[in-house]
Short mmCIF file of C-alpha atoms and ligand atoms in Angstrom, two decimals:
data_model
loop_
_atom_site.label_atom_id
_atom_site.label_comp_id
_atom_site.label_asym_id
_atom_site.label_seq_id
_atom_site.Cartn_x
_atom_site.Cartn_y
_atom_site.Cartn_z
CA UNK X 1 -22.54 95.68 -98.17
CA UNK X 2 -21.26 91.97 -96.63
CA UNK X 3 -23.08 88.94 -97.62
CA UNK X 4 -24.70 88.90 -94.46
CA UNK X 5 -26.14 92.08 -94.78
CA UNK X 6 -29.40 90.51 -96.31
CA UNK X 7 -30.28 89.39 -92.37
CA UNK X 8 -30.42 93.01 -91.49
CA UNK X 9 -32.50 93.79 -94.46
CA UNK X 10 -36.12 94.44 -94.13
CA UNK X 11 -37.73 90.96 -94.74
CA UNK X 12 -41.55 91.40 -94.87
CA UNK X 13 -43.29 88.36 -95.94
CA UNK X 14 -44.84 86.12 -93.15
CA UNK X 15 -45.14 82.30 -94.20
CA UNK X 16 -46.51 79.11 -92.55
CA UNK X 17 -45.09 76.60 -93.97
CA UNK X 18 -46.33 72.89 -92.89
CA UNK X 19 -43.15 70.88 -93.37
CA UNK X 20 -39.64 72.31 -93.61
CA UNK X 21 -37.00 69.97 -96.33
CA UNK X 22 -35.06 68.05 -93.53
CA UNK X 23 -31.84 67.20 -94.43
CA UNK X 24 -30.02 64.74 -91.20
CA UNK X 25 -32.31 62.92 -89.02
CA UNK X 26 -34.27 64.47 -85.75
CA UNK X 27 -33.49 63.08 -82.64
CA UNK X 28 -37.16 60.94 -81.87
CA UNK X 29 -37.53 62.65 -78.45
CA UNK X 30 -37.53 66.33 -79.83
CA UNK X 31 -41.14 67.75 -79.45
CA UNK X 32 -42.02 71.38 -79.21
CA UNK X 33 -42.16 74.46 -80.48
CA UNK X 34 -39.25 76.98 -80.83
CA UNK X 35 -40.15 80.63 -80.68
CA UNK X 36 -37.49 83.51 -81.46
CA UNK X 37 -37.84 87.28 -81.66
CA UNK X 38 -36.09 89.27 -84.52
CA UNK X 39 -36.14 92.46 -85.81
CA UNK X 40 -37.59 92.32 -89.34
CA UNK X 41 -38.99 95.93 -90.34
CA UNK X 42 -35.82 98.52 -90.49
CA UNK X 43 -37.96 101.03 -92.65
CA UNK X 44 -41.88 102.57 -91.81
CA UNK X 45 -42.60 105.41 -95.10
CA UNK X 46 -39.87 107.47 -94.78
CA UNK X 47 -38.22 106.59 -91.49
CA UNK X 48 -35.84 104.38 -91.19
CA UNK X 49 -34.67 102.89 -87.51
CA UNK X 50 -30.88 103.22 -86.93
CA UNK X 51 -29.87 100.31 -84.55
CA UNK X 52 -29.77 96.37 -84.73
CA UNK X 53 -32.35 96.94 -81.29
CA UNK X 54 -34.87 99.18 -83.08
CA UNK X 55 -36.55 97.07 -86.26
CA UNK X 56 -39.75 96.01 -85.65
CA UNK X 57 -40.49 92.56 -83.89
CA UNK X 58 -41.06 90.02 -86.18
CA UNK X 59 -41.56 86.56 -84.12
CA UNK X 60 -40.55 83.22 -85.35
CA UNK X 61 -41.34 79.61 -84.96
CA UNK X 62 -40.34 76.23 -84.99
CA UNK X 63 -42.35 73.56 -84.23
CA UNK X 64 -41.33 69.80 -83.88
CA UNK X 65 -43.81 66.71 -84.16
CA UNK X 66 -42.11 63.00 -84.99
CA UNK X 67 -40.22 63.21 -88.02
CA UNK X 68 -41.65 66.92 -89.29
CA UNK X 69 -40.53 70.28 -88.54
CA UNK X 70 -43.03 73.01 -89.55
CA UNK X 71 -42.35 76.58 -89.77
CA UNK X 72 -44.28 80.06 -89.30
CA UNK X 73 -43.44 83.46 -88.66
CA UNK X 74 -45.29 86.81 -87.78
CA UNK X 75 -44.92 90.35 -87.05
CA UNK X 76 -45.69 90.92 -83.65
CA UNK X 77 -48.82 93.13 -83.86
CA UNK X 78 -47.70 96.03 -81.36
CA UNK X 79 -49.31 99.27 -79.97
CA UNK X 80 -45.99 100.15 -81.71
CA UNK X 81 -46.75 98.32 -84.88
CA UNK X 82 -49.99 99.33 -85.34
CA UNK X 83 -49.46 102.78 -84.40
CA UNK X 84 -46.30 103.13 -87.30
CA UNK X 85 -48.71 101.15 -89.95
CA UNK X 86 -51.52 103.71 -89.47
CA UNK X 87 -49.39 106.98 -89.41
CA UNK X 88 -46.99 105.88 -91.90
CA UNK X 89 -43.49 106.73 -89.70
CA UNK X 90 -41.80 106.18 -87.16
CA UNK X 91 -44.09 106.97 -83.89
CA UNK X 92 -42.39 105.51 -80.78
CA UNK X 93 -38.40 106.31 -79.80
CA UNK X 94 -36.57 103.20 -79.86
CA UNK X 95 -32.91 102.08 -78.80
CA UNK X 96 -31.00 104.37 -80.52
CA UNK X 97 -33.76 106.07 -82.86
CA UNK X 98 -35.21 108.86 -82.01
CA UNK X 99 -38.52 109.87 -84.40
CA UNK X 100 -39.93 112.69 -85.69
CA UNK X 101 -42.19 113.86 -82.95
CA UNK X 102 -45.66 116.70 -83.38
CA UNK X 103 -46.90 118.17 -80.66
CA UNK X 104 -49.18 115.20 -79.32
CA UNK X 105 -47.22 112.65 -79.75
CA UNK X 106 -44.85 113.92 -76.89
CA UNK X 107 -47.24 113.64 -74.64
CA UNK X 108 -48.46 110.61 -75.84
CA UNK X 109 -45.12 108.40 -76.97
CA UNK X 110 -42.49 109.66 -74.45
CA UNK X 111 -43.15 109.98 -70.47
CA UNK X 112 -40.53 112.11 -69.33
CA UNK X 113 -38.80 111.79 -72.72
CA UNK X 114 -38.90 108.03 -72.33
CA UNK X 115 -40.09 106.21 -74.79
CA UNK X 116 -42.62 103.90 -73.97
CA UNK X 117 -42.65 101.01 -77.19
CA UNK X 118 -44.09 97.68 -76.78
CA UNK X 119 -42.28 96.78 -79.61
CA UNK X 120 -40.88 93.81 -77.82
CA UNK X 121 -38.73 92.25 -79.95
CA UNK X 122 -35.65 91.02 -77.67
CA UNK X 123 -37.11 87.68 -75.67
CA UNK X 124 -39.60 85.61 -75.03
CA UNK X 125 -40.82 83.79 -71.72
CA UNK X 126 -43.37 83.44 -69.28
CA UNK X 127 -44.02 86.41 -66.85
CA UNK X 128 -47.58 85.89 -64.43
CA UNK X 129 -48.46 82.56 -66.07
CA UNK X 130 -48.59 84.49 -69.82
CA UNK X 131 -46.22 84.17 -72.90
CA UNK X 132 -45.04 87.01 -73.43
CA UNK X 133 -42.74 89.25 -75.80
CA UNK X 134 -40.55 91.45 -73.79
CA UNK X 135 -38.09 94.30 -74.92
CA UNK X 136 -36.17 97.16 -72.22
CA UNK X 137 -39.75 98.96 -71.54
CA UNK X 138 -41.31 97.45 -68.87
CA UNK X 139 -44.52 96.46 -71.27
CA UNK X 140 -44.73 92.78 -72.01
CA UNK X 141 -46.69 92.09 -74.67
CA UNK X 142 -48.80 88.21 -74.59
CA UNK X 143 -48.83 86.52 -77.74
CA UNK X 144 -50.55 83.02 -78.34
CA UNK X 145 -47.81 80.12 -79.37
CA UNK X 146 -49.82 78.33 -81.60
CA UNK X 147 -50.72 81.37 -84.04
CA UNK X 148 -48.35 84.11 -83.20
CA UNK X 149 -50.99 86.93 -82.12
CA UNK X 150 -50.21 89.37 -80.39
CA UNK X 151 -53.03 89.21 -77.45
CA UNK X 152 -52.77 92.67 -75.94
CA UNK X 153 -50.00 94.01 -73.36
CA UNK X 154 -49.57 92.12 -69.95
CA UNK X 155 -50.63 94.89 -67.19
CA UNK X 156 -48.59 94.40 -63.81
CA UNK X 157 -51.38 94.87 -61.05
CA UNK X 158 -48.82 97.20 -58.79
CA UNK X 159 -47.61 100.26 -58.18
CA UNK X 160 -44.53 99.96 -58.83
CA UNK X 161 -42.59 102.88 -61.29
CA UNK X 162 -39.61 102.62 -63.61
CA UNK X 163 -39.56 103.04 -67.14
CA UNK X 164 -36.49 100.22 -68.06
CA UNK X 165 -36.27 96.82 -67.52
CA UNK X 166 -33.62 94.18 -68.44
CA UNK X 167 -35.48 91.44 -71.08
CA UNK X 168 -33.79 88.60 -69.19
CA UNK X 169 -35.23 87.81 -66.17
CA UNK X 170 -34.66 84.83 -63.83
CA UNK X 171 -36.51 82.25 -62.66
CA UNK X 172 -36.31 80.09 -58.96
CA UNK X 173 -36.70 76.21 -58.76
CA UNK X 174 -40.46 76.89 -57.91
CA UNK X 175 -40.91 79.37 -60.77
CA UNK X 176 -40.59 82.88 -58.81
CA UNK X 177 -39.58 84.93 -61.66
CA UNK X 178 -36.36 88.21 -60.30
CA UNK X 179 -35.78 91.18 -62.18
CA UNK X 180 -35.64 94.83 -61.63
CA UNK X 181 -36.55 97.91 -63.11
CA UNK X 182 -34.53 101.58 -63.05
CA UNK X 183 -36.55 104.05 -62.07
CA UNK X 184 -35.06 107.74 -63.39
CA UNK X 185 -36.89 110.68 -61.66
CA UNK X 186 -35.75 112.84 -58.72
CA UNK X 187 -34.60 110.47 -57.09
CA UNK X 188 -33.69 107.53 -59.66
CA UNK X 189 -33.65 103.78 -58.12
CA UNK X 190 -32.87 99.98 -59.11
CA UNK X 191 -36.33 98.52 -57.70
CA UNK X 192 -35.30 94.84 -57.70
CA UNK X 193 -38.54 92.46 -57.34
CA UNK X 194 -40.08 88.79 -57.21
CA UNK X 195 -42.95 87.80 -58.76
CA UNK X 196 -44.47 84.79 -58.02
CA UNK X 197 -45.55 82.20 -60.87
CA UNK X 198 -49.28 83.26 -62.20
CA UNK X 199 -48.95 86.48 -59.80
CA UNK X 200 -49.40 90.34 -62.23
CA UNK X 201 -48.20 91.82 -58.93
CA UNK X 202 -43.73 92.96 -58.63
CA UNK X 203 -42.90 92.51 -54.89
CA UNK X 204 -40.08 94.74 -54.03
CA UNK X 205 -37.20 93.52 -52.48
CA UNK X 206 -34.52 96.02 -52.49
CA UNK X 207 -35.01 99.84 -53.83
CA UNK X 208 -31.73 100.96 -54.57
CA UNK X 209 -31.05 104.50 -55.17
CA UNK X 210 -28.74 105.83 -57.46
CA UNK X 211 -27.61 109.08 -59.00
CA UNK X 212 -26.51 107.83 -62.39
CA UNK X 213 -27.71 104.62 -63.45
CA UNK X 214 -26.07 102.54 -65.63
CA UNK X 215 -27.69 100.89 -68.82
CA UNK X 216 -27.90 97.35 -67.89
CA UNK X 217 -29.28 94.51 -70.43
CA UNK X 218 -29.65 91.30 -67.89
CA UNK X 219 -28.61 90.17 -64.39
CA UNK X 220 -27.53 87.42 -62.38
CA UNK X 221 -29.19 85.16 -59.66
CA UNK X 222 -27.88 82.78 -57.26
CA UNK X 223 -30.01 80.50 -54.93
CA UNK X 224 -29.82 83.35 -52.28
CA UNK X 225 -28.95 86.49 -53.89
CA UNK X 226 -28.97 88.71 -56.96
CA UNK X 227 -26.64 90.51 -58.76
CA UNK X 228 -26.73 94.27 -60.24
CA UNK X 229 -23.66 94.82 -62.27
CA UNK X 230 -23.94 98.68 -62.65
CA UNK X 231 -20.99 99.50 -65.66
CA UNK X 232 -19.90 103.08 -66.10
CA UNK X 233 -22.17 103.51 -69.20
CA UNK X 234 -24.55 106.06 -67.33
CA UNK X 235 -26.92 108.51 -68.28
CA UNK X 236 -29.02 111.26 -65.47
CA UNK X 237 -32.99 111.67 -65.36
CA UNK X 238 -32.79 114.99 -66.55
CA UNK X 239 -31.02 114.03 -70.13
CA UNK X 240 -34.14 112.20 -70.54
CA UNK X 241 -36.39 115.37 -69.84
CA UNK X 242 -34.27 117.75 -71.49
CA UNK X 243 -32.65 116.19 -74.73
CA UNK X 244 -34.09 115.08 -77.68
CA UNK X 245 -31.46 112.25 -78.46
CA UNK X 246 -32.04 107.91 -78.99
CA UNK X 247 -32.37 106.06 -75.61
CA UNK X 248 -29.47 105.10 -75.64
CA UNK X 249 -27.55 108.17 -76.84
CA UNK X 250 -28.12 109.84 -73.69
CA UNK X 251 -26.27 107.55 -71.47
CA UNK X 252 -22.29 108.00 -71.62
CA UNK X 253 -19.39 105.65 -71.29
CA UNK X 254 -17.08 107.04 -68.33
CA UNK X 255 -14.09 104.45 -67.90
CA UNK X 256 -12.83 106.56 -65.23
CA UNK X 257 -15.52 104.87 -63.23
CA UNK X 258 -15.72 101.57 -61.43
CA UNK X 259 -17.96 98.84 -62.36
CA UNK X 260 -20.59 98.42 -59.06
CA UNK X 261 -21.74 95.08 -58.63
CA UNK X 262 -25.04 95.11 -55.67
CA UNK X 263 -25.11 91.63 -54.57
CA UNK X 264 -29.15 91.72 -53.16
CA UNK X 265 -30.38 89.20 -50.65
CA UNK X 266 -33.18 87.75 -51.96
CA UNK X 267 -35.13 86.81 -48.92
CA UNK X 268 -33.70 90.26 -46.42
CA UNK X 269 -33.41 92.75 -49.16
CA UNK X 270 -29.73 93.70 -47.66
CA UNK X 271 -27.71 95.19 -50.31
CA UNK X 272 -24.03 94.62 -50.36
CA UNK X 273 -21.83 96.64 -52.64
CA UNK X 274 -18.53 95.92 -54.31
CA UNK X 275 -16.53 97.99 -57.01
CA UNK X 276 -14.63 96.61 -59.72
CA UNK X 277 -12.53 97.72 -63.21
CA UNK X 278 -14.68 99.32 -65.88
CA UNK X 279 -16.20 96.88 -67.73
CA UNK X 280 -19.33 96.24 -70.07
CA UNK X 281 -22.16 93.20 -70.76
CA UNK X 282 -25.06 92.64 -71.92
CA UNK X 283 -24.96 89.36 -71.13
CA UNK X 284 -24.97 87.72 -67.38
CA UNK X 285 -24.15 83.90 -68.11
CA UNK X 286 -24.54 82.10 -64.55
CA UNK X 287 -23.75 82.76 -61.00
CA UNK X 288 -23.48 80.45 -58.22
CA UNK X 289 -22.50 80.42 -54.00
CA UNK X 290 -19.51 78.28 -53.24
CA UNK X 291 -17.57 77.99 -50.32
CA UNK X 292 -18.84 81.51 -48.78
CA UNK X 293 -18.21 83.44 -52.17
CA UNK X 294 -21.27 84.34 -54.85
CA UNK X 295 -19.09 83.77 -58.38
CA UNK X 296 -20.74 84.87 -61.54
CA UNK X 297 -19.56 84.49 -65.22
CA UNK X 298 -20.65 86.84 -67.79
CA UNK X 299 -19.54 88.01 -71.90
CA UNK X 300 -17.59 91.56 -71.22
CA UNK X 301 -15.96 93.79 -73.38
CA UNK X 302 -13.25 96.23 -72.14
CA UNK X 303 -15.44 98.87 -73.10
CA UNK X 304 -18.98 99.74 -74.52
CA UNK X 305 -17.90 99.91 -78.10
CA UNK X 306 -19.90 97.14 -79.05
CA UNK X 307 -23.15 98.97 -78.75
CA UNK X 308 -21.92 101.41 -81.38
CA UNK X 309 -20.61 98.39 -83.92
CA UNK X 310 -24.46 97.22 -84.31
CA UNK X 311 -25.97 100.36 -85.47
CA UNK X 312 -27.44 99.09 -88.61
CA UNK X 313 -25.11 101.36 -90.99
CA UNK X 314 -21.83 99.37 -88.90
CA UNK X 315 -23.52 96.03 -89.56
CA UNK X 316 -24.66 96.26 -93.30
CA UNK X 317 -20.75 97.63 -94.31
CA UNK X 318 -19.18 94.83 -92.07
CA UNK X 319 -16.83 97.48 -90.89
CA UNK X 320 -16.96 96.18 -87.30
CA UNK X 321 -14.73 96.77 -84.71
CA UNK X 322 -15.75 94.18 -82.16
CA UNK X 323 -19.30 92.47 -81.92
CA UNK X 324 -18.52 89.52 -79.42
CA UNK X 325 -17.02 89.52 -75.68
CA UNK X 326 -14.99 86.92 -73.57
CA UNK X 327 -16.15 84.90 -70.86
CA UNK X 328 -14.91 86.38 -67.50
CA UNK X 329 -15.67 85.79 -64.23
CA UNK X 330 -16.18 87.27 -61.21
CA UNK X 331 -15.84 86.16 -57.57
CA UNK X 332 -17.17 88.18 -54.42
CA UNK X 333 -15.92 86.98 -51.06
CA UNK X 334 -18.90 87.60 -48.93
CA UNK X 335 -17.05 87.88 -45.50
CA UNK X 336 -14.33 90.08 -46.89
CA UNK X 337 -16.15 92.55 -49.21
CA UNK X 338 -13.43 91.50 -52.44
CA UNK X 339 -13.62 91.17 -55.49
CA UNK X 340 -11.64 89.01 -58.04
CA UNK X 341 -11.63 88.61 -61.43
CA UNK X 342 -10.51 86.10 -64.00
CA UNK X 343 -10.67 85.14 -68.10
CA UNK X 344 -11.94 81.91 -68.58
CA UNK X 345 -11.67 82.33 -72.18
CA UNK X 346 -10.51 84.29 -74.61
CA UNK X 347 -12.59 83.07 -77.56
CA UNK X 348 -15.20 85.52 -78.85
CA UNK X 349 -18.28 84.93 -77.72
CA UNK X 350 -21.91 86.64 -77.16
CA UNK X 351 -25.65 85.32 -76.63
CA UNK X 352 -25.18 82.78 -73.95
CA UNK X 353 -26.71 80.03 -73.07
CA UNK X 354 -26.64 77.31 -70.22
CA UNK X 355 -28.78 74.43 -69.49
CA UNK X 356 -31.33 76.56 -67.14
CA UNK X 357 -33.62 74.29 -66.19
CA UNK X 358 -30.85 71.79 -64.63
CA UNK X 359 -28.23 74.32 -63.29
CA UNK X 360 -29.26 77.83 -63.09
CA UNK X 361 -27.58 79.70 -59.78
CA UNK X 362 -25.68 76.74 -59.41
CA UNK X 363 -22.47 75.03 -59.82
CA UNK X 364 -21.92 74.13 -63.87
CA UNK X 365 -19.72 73.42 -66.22
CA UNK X 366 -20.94 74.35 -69.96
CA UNK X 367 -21.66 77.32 -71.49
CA UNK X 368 -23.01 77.84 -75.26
CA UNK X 369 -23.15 80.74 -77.64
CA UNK X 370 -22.92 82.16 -80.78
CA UNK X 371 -19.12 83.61 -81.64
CA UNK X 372 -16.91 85.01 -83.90
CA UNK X 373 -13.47 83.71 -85.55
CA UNK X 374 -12.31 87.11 -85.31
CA UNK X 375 -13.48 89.97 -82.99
CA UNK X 376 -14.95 91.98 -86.44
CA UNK X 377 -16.55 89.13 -87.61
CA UNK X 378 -20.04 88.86 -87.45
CA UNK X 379 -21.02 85.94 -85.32
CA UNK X 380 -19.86 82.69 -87.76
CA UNK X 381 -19.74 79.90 -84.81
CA UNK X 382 -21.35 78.22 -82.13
CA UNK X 383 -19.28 77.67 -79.08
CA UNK X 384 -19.36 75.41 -76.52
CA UNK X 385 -17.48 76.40 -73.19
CA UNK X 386 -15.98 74.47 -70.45
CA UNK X 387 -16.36 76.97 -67.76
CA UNK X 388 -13.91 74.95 -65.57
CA UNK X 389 -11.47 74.38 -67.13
CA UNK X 390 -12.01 77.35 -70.22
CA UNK X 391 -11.95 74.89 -73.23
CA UNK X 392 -13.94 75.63 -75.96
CA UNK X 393 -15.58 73.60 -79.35
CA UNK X 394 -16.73 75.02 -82.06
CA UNK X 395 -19.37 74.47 -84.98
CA UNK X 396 -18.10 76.20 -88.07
CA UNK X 397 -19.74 76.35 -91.86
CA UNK X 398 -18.10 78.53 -94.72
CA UNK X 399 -21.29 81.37 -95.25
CA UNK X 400 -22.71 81.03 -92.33
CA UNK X 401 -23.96 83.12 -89.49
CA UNK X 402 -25.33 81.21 -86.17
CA UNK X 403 -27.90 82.73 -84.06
CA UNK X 404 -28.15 82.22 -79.56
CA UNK X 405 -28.00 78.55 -79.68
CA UNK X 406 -30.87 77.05 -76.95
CA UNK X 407 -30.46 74.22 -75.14
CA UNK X 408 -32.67 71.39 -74.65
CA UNK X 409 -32.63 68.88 -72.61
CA UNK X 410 -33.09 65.15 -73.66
CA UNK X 411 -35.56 63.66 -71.48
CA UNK X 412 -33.78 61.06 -68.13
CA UNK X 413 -30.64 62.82 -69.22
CA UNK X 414 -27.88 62.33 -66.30
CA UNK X 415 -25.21 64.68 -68.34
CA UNK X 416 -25.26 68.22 -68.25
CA UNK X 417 -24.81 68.86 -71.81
CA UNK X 418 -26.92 65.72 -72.84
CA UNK X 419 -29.25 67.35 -74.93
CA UNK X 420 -29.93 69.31 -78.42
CA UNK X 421 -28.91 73.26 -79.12
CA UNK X 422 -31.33 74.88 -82.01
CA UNK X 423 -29.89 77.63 -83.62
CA UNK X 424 -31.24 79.66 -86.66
CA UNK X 425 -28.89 79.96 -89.06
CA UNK X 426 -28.00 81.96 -92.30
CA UNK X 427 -26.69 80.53 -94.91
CA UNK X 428 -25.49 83.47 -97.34
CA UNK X 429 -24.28 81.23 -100.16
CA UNK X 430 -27.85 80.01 -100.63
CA UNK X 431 -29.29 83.02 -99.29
CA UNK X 432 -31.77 81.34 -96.78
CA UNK X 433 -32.04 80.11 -93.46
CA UNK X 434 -32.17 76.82 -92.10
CA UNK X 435 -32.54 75.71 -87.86
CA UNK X 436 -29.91 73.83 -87.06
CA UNK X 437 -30.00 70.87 -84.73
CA UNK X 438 -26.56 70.08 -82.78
CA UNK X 439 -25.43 67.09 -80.51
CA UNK X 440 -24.77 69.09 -77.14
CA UNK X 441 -21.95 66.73 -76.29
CA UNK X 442 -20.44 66.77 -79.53
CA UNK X 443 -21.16 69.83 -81.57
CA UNK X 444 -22.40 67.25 -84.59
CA UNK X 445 -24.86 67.80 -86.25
CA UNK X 446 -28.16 65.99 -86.39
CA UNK X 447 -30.24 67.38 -88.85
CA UNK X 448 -30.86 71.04 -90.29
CA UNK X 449 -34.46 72.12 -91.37
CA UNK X 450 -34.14 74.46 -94.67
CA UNK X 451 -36.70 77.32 -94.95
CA UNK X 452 -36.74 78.95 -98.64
CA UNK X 453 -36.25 82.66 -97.63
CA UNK X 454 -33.65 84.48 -95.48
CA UNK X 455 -34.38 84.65 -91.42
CA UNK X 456 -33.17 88.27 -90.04
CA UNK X 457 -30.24 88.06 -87.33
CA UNK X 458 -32.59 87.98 -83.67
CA UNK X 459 -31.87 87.74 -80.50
CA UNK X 460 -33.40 85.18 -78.37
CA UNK X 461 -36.12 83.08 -77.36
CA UNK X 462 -37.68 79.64 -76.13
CA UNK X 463 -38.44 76.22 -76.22
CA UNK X 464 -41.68 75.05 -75.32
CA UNK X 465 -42.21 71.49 -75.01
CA UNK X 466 -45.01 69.47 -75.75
CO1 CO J 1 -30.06 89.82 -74.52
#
């Protein structure tokens, strides 16, 4: 066991606690709530889930008013949730666990041999006007920001299929959120939509079918186009009818294979298609259109190994292999059908962030994540990135472990990185966790706001201002 392995323990206990010890002082202009998803349940009776993906959502918050910073978190009270704390188990098939299943619950848990969880414990963000909760099943789930509840699942009033869903999708100028879904079936598809701001209803703009489709976690978006990168890490409808394996045991890394990148027109639905090295991502950082080429950075690895490093067994040991990517980027000349690719950086670096609002599908120049010194190292920095020129700061503390640093933007700011990133962090020496408040621009810190307990490792979240 590492010292770290205490944030991917089961931590049960939800708190509200009024005012967090603040140590620093808060920038004046801060006001709003931070809300994070992590996975805080790893064991239900018996069961126990087997991936970093699987535990059950527990969401988190952060609220800032004048010189306080109060605190609260909550298990996000699921279909999945409720249905594991009534039977006892594990009901519903996860990211790579598979559960125990009777006779009714196959009908009932799995279409197809999908599993169908609204245990959405990856992001949160607005989708049709609601906050919601959002994992890789298409099945939102609206919670209230002020208590944490869980208000029932968001129902999409359309017709459209698909049964997975990357938990980052992107948002226009005007608010038009972009996404798609894969549909697996017969005929399997990438059904990439729009969906207007307040709208339930997915307009389709491309259906793009496909005979193996890849397991992809996010995608990219220009001002005019978006961007499917479709890695060799594939899987076929029928392992989903036919094998009783995790989700995402049934897809299989084949580096023999190129990478496809679909490059969608937003407002004609024409499809463009480009092939590249093997590669894999979860993460799509920004893309942009510059002098009749669509460019997009991302985190890749060489391979999909890093999937396998955060099974919880990998991450508890600390025998890790690799757990963080490099920033590379691609460049697709529009009139010429090429493809080019180059490292901006070589650091190690995974949950990205950008300042969205400001420039999102366009032109930018700073990047921020969580790293790690070393590629086995569990993520122990923040970076910052110059994407133009590849130089990179870090924020570094002896103990601890950094979570997706979020940007936010002081208000009349003229600088892009003029702002605050908030990152939850985990300090093992004192065995708690305390949000951490950073000077964009310099990577100083500001102030830190100490909770008494540990905070389990998440993923991501939001900032909601007041
Ligand atoms: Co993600």
């Amino acid at each position: 066991m590492t010292p770290y392995s205490i944030g991917f323990s089961s931590q049960l206990n939800e708190y509200i606690i009024p005012e967090t010890e603040i140590e620093g002082t808060l920038p004046s202009w801060l006001s709003g709530t931070l809300i994070r998803t992590a996975p805080a349940r790893f064991e239900v009776g018996d069961n126990s889930y087997n991936h970093w993906f699987d535990g059950l959502c527990m969401l988190h918050k952060f609220s800032f008013q004048g010189d306080t910073v109060s605190y609260a978190n909550k298990f996000l009270d699921s279909g999945t949730y409720r249905a594991n704390m009534q039977k006892g188990r594990i009901v519903y098939g996860e990211f790579g666990t598979d559960p125990c299943r009777d006779l009714f619950q196959k009908a009932t848990t799995f279409v197809m041999g999908f599993p169908v969880t609204d245990n959405a414990g990856v992001n949160v963000g607005e989708i049709g006007g609601e906050l919601v909760s959002v994992t890789e099943t298409p099945i939102p789930v609206k919670i209230d920001p002020e208590t944490l509840e869980a208000e029932g699942q968001f129902k999409y009033e359309d017709k459209l299929g698909g049964q997975i869903t990357p938990p980052h999708p992107h948002y226009s100028e005007d608010g038009t959120l972009f996404s798609f879904v894969t549909e697996l079936g017969p005929t399997s598809y990438y059904h990439v939509y729009r969906q207007e701001k307040n709208s339930a209803e997915r307009k389709v703009i491309a259906s793009i079918k496909v005979k193996e489709p890849s397991y992809m976690h996010s995608l990219g978006m220009t001002e005019n186009y978006v961007i499917v990168t479709a890695f060799p890490l594939v899987t076929q409808a029928l392992k989903f009818r036919f094998t009783l394996k995790a989700f995402i045991e049934k897809y299989t890394w084949e580096p023999d294979r190129e990478t496809i990148i679909y490059l969608i027109d937003k407002h004609t639905g024409e499809v463009k298609t480009y092939a590249t090295e093997a590669f894999f991502a979860f993460h799509h950082v920004n893309a942009f259109e510059e002098d009749g080429k669509v460019i997009f950075d991302l985190l890749a690895y060489k391979n999909a190994q890093v999937i396998y490093d955060l099974y919880l067994e990998k991450l508890r040991s600390g025998d890790l292999e690799i757990v963080a990517g490099h920033l590379w980027r691609f460049e697709l000349e529009l009139s010429k059908g090429s493809v080019t690719r180059k490292v901006i950086s070589e650091s190690w670096m995974e949950l990205p962030q950008i300042n969205y609002g400001r420039v999102n599908g366009k032109p930018y120049q700073f990047m921020y994540s969580a790293g790690s010194t070393t590629p086995s190292a569990f993520l122990d920095v923040i970076h910052k990135a110059d994407v133009t020129t590849g130089q990179v700061w870090t924020w570094i503390e002896e103990g601890c472990h950094p979570a997706e640093p979020i940007f936010i933007e002081k208000p009349g700011a003229t600088a892009e990185d003029e702002g605050v990133l908030l990152s939850i962090v985990l300090d093992t020496r004192r065995q708690c966790s305390f949000l951490l408040v950073l000077d964009a621009q310099t990577l100083e810190e500001k102030a830190r706001a100490r909770v008494p307990h540990p905070i389990n490792f998440g993923f991501h979240g939001t900032f909601l201002p007041n």
